[in-house]
JSON list of C-alpha atoms in Angstrom, two decimals:
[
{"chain": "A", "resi": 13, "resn": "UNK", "atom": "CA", "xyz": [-10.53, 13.01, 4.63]},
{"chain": "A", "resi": 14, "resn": "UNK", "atom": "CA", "xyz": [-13.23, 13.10, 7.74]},
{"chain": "A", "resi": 15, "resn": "UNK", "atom": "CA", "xyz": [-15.41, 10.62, 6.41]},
{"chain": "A", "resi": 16, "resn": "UNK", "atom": "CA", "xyz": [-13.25, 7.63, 6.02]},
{"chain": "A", "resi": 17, "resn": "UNK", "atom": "CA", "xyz": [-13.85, 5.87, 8.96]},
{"chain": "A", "resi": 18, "resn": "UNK", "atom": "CA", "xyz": [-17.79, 6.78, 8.68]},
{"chain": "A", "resi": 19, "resn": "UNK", "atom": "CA", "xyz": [-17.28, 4.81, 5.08]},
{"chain": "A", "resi": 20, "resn": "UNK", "atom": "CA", "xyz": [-15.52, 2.02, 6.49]},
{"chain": "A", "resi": 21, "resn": "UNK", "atom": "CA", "xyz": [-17.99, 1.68, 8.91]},
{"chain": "A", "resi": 22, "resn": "UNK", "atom": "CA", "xyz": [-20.74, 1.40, 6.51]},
{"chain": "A", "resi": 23, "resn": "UNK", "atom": "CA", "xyz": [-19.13, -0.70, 3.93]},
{"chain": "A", "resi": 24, "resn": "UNK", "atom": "CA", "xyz": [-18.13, -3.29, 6.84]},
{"chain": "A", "resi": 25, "resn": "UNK", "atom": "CA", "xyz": [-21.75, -3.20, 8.22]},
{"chain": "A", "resi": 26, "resn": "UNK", "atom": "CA", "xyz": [-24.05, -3.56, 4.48]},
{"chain": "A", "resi": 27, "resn": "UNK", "atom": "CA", "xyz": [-21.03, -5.69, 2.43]},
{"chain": "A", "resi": 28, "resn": "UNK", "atom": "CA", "xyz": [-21.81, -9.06, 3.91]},
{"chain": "A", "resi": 29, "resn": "UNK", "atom": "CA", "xyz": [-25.84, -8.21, 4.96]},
{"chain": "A", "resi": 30, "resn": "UNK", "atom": "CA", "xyz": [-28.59, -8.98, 3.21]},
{"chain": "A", "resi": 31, "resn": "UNK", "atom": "CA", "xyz": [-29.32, -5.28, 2.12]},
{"chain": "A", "resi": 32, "resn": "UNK", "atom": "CA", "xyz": [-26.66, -5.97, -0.45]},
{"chain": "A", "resi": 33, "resn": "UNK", "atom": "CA", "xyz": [-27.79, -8.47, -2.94]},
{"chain": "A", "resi": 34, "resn": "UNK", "atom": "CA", "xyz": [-25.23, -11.06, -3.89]},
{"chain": "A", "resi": 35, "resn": "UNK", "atom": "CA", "xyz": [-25.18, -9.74, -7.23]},
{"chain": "A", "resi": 36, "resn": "UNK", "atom": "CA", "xyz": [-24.01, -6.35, -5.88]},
{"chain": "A", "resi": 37, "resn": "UNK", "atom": "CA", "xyz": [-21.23, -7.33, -3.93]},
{"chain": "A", "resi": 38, "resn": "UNK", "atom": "CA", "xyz": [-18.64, -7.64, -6.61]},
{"chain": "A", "resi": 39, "resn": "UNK", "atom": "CA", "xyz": [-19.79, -3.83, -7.62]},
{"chain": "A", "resi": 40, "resn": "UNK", "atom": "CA", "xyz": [-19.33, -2.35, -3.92]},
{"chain": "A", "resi": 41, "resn": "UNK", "atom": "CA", "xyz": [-16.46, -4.24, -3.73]},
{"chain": "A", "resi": 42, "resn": "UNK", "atom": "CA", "xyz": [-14.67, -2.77, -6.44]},
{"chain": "A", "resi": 43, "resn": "UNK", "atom": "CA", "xyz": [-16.81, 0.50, -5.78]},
{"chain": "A", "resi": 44, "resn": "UNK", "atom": "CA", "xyz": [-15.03, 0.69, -2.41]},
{"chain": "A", "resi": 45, "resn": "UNK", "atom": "CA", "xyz": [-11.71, -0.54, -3.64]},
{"chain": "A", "resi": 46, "resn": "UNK", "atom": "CA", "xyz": [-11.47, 2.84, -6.46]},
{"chain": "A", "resi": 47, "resn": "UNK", "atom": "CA", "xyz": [-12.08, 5.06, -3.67]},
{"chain": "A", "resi": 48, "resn": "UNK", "atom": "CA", "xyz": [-9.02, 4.11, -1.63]},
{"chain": "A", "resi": 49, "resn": "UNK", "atom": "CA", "xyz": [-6.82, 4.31, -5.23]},
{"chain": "A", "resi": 50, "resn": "UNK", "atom": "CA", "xyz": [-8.47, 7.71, -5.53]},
{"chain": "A", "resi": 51, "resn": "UNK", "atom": "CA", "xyz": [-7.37, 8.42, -1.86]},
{"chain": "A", "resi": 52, "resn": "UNK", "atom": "CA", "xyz": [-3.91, 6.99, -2.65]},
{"chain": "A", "resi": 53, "resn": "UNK", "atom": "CA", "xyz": [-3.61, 9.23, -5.71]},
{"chain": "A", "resi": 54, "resn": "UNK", "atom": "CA", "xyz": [-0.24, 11.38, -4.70]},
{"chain": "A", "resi": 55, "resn": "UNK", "atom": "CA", "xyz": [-2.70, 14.68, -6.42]},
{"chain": "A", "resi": 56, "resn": "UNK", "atom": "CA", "xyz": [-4.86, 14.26, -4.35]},
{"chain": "A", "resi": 57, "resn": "UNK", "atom": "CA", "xyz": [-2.50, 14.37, -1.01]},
{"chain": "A", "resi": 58, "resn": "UNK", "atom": "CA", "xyz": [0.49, 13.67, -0.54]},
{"chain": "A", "resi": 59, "resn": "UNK", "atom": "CA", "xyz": [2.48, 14.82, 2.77]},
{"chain": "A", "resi": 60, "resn": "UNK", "atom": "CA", "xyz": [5.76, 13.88, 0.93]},
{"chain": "A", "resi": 61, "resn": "UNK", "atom": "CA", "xyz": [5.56, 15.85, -1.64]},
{"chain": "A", "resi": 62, "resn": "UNK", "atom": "CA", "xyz": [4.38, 18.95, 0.20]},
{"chain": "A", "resi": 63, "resn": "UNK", "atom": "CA", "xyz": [0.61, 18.78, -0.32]},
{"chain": "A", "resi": 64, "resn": "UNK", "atom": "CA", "xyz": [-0.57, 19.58, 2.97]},
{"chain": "A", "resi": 65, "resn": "UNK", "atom": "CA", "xyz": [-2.15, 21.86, 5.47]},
{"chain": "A", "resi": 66, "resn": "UNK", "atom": "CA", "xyz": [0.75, 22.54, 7.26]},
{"chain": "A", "resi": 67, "resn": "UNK", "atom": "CA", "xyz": [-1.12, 21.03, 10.84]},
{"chain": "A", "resi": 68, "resn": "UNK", "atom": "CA", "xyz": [-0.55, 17.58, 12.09]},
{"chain": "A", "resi": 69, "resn": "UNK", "atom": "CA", "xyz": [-3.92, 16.90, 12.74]},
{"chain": "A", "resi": 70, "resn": "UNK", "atom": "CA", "xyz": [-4.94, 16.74, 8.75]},
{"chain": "A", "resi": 71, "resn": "UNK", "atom": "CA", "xyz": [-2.04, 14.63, 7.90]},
{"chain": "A", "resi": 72, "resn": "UNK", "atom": "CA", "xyz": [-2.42, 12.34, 10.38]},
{"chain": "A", "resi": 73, "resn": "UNK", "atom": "CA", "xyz": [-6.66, 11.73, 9.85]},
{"chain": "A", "resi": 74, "resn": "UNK", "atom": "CA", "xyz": [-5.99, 11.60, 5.94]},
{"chain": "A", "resi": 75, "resn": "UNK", "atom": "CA", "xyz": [-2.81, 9.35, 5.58]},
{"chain": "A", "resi": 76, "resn": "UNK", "atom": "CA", "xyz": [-4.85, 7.05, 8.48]},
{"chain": "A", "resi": 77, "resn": "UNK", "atom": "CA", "xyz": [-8.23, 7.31, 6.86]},
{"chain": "A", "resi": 78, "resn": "UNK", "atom": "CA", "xyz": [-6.29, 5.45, 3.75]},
{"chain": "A", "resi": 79, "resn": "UNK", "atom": "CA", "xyz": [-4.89, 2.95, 6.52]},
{"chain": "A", "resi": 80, "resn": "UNK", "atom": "CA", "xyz": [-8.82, 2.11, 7.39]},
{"chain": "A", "resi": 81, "resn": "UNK", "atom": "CA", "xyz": [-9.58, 1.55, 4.03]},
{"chain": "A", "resi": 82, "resn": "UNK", "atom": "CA", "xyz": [-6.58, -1.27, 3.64]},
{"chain": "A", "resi": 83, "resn": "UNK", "atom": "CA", "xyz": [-7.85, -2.70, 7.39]},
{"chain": "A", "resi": 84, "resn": "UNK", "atom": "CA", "xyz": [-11.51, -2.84, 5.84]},
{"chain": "A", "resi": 85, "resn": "UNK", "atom": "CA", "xyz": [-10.39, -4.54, 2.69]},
{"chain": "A", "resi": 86, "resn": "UNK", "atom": "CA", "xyz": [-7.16, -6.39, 3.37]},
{"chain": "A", "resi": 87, "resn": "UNK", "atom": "CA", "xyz": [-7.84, -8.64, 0.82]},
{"chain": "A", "resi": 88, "resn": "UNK", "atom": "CA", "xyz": [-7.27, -6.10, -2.02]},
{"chain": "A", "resi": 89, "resn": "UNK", "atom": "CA", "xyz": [-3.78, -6.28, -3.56]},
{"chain": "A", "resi": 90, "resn": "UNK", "atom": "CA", "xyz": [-2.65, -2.68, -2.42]},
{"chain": "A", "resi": 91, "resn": "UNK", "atom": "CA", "xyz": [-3.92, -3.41, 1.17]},
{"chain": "A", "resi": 92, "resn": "UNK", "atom": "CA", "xyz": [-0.21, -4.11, 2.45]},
{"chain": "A", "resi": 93, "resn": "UNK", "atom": "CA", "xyz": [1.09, -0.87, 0.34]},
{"chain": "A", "resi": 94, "resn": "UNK", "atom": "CA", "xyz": [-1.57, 1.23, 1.60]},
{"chain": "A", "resi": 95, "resn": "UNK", "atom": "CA", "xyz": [-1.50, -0.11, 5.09]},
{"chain": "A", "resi": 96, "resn": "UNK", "atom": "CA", "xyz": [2.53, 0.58, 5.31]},
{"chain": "A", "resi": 97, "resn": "UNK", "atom": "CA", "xyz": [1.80, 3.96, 4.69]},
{"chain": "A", "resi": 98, "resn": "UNK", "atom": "CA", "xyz": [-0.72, 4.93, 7.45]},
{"chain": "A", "resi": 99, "resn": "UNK", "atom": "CA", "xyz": [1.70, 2.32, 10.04]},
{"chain": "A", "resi": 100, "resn": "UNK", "atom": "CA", "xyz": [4.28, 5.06, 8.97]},
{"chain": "A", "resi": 101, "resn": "UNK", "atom": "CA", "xyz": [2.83, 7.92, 10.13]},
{"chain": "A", "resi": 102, "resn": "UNK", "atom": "CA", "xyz": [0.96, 6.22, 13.36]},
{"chain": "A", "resi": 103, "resn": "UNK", "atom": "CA", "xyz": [4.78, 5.45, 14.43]},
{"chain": "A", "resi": 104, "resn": "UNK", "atom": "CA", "xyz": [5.32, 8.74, 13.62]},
{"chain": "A", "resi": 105, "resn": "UNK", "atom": "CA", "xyz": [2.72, 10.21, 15.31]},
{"chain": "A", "resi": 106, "resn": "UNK", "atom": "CA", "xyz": [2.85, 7.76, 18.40]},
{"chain": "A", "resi": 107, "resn": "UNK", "atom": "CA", "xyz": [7.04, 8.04, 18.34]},
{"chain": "A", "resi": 108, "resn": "UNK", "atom": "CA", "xyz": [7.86, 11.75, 17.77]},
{"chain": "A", "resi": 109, "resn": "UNK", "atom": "CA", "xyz": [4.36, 13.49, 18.27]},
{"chain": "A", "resi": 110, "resn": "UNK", "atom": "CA", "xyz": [2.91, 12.47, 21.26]},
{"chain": "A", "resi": 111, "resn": "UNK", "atom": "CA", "xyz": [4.37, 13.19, 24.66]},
{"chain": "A", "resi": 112, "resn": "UNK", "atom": "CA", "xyz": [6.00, 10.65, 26.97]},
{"chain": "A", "resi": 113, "resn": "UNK", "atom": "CA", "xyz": [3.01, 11.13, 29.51]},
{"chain": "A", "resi": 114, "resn": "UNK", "atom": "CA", "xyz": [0.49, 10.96, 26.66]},
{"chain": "A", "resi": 115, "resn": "UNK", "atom": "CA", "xyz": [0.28, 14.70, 25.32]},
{"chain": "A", "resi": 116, "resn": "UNK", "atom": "CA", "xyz": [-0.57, 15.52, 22.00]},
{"chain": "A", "resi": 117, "resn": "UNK", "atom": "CA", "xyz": [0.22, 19.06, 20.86]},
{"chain": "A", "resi": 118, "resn": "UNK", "atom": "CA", "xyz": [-3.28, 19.61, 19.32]},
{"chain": "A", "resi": 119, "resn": "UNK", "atom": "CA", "xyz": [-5.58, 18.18, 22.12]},
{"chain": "A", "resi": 120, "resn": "UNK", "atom": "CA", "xyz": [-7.33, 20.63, 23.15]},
{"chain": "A", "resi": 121, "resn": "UNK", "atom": "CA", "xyz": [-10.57, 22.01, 21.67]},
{"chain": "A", "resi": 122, "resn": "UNK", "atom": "CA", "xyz": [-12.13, 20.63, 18.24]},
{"chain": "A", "resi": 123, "resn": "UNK", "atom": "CA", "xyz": [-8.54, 19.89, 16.16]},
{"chain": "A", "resi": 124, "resn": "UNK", "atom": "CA", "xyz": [-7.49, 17.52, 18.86]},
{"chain": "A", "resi": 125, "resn": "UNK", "atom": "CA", "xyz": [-10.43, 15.38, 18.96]},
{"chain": "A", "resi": 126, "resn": "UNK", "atom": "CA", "xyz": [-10.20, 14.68, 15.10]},
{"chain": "A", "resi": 127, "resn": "UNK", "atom": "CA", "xyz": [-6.43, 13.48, 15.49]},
{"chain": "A", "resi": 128, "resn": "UNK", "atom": "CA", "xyz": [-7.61, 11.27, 17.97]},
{"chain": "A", "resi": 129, "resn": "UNK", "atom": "CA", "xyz": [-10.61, 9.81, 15.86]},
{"chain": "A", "resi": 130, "resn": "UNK", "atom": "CA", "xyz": [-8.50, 8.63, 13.52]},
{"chain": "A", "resi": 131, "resn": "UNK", "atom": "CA", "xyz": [-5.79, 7.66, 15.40]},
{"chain": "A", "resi": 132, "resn": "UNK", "atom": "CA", "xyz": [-8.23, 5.29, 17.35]},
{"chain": "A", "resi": 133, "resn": "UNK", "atom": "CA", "xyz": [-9.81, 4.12, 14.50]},
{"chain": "A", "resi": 134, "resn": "UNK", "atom": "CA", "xyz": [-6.99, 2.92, 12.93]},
{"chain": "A", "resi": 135, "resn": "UNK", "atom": "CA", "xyz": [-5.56, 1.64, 16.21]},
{"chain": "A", "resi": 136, "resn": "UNK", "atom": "CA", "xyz": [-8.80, -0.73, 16.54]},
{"chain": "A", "resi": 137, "resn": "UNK", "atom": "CA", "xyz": [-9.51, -1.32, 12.61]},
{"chain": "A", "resi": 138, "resn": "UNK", "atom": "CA", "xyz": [-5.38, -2.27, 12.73]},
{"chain": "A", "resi": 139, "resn": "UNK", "atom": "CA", "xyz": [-5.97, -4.50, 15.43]},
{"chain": "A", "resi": 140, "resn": "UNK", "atom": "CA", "xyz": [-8.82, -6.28, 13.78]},
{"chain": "A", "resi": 141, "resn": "UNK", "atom": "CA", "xyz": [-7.99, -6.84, 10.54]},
{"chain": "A", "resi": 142, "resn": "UNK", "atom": "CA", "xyz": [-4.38, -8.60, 11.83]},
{"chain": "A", "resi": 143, "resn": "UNK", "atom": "CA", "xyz": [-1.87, -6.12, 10.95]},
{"chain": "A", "resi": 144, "resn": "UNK", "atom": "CA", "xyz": [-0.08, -4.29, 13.77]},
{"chain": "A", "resi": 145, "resn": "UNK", "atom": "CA", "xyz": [-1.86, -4.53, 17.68]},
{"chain": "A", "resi": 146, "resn": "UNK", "atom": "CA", "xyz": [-2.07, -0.95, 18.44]},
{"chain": "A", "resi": 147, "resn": "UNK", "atom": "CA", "xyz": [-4.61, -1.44, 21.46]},
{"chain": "A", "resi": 148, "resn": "UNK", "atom": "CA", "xyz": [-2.39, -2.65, 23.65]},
{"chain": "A", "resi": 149, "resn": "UNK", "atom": "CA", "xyz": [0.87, -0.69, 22.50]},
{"chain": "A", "resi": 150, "resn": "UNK", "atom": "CA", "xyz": [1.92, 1.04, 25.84]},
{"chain": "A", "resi": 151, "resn": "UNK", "atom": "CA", "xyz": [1.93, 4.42, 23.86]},
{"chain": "A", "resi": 152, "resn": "UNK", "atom": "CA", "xyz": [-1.57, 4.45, 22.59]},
{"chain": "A", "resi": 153, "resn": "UNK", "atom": "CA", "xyz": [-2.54, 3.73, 25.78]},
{"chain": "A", "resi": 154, "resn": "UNK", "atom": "CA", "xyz": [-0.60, 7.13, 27.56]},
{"chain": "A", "resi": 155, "resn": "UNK", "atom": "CA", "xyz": [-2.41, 8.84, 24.53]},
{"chain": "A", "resi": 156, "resn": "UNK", "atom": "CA", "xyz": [-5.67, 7.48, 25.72]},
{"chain": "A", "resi": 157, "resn": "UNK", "atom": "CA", "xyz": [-5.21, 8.14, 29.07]},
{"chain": "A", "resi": 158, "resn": "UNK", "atom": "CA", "xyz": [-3.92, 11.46, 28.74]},
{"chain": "A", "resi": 159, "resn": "UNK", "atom": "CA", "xyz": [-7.14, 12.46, 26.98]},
{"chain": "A", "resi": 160, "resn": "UNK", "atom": "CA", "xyz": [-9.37, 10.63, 29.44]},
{"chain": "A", "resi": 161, "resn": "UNK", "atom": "CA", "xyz": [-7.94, 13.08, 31.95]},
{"chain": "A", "resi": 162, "resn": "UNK", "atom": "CA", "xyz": [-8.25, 16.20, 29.74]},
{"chain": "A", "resi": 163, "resn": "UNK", "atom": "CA", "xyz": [-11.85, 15.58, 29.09]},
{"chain": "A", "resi": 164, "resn": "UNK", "atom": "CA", "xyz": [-13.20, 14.27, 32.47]},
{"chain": "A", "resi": 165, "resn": "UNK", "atom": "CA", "xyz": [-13.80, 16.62, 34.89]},
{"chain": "A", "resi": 166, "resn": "UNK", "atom": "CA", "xyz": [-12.88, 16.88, 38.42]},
{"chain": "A", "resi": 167, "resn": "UNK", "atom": "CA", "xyz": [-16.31, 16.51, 39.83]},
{"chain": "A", "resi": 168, "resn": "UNK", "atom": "CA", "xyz": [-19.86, 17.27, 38.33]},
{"chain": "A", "resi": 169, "resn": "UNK", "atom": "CA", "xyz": [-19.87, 20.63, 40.12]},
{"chain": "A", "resi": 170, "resn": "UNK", "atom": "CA", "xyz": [-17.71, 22.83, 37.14]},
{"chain": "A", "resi": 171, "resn": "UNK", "atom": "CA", "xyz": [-20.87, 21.77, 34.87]},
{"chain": "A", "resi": 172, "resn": "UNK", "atom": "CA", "xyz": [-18.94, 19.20, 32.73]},
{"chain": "A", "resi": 173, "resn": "UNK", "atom": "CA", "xyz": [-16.15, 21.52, 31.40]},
{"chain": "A", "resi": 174, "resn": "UNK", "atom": "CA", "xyz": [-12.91, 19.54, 30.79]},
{"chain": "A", "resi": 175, "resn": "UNK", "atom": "CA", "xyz": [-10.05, 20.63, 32.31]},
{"chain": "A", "resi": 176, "resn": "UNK", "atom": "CA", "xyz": [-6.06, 20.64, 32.38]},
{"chain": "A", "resi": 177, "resn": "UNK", "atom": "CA", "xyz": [-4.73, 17.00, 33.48]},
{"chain": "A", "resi": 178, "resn": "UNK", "atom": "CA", "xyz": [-2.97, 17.76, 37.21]},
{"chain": "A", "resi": 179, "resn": "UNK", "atom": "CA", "xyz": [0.19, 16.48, 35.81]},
{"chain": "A", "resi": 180, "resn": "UNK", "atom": "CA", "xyz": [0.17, 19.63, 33.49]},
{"chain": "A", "resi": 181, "resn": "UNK", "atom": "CA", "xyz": [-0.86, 22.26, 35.96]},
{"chain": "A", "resi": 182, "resn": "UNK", "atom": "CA", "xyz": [2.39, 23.63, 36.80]},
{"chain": "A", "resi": 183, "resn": "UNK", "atom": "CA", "xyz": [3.17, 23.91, 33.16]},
{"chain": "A", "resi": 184, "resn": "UNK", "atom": "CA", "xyz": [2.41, 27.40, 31.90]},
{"chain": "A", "resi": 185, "resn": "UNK", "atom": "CA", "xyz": [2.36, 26.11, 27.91]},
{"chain": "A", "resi": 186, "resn": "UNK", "atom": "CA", "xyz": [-0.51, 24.07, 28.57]},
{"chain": "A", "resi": 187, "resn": "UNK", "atom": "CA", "xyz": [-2.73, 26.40, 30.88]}
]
């Protein structure tokens, strides 16, 4: 679930270098290609059918991690199937699950900053691979912002700790 985009990022760096022999290729190809069935396997998570943590934040980096794995190999037959279902829940998560000023309910602390890993990932492996432009949708950009401001701090004086966007100051649920 965490280490998706680390594999995608690997995969897209050796597959076309000369670490990987020619004759290889075909074998991390298809290497790479059962790991995203194996992700896609409804046993082995499947939000629809109930198998789930319960918080957002797992959901959302599993069901995108598949997403990177279509964006890295788009080629692949189930690309567009497994792609539809990680556009799914970024619209969900972008649409219903993140605030009109960019909030996300889980962004502060460690649970946040996953969420927004993959969310980001996808967003630019998306982007890249031709499918939808999620860089430059106007809501991934409040998201963005919105954590820029949580995690910068005012000045250097409070010793880098983050702290609550001005916006939310006044509003007790976030403080």
């Amino acid at each position: 679930m965490f280490g998706a985009g680390q594999v995608c990022s690997l995969y897209d760096a050796l597959i076309d270098s000369p670490v990987v022999p020619d004759t290889e290729r075909a074998l991390l190809r298809a290497r790479m290609a059962n790991l995203a069935y194996a992700m896609a396997d409804p046993s082995t998570w499947s939000a629809e059918r109930g198998y789930c943590s319960g918080n957002a934040n797992m959901t959302v980096n599993f069901v995108l991690g598949l997403g990177l794995f279509a964006c890295t190999i788009p080629e692949h037959p189930m690309a567009r199937a497994w792609y539809r279902n990680a556009e799914r829940m970024m619209e969900q998560f972008l649409g219903t699950m993140v605030g009109p000023a960019g909030e996300w309910p889980e962004a502060l602390g460690h649970h946040g900053m996953i969420s927004i890993a993959a969310v980001l990932s996808f967003a630019v492996a998306s982007t890249r691979a031709g499918f939808h432009d999620y860089i430059n949708d106007p809501r991934m950009k409040r998201l963005m912002l919105y954590q820029a401001k949580l995690h910068t701090p005012r000045d250097p004086r409070p010793r880098g700790i983050s702290h609550i966007p001005a916006e939310l100051q006044s509003d007790r649920r976030y403080i």
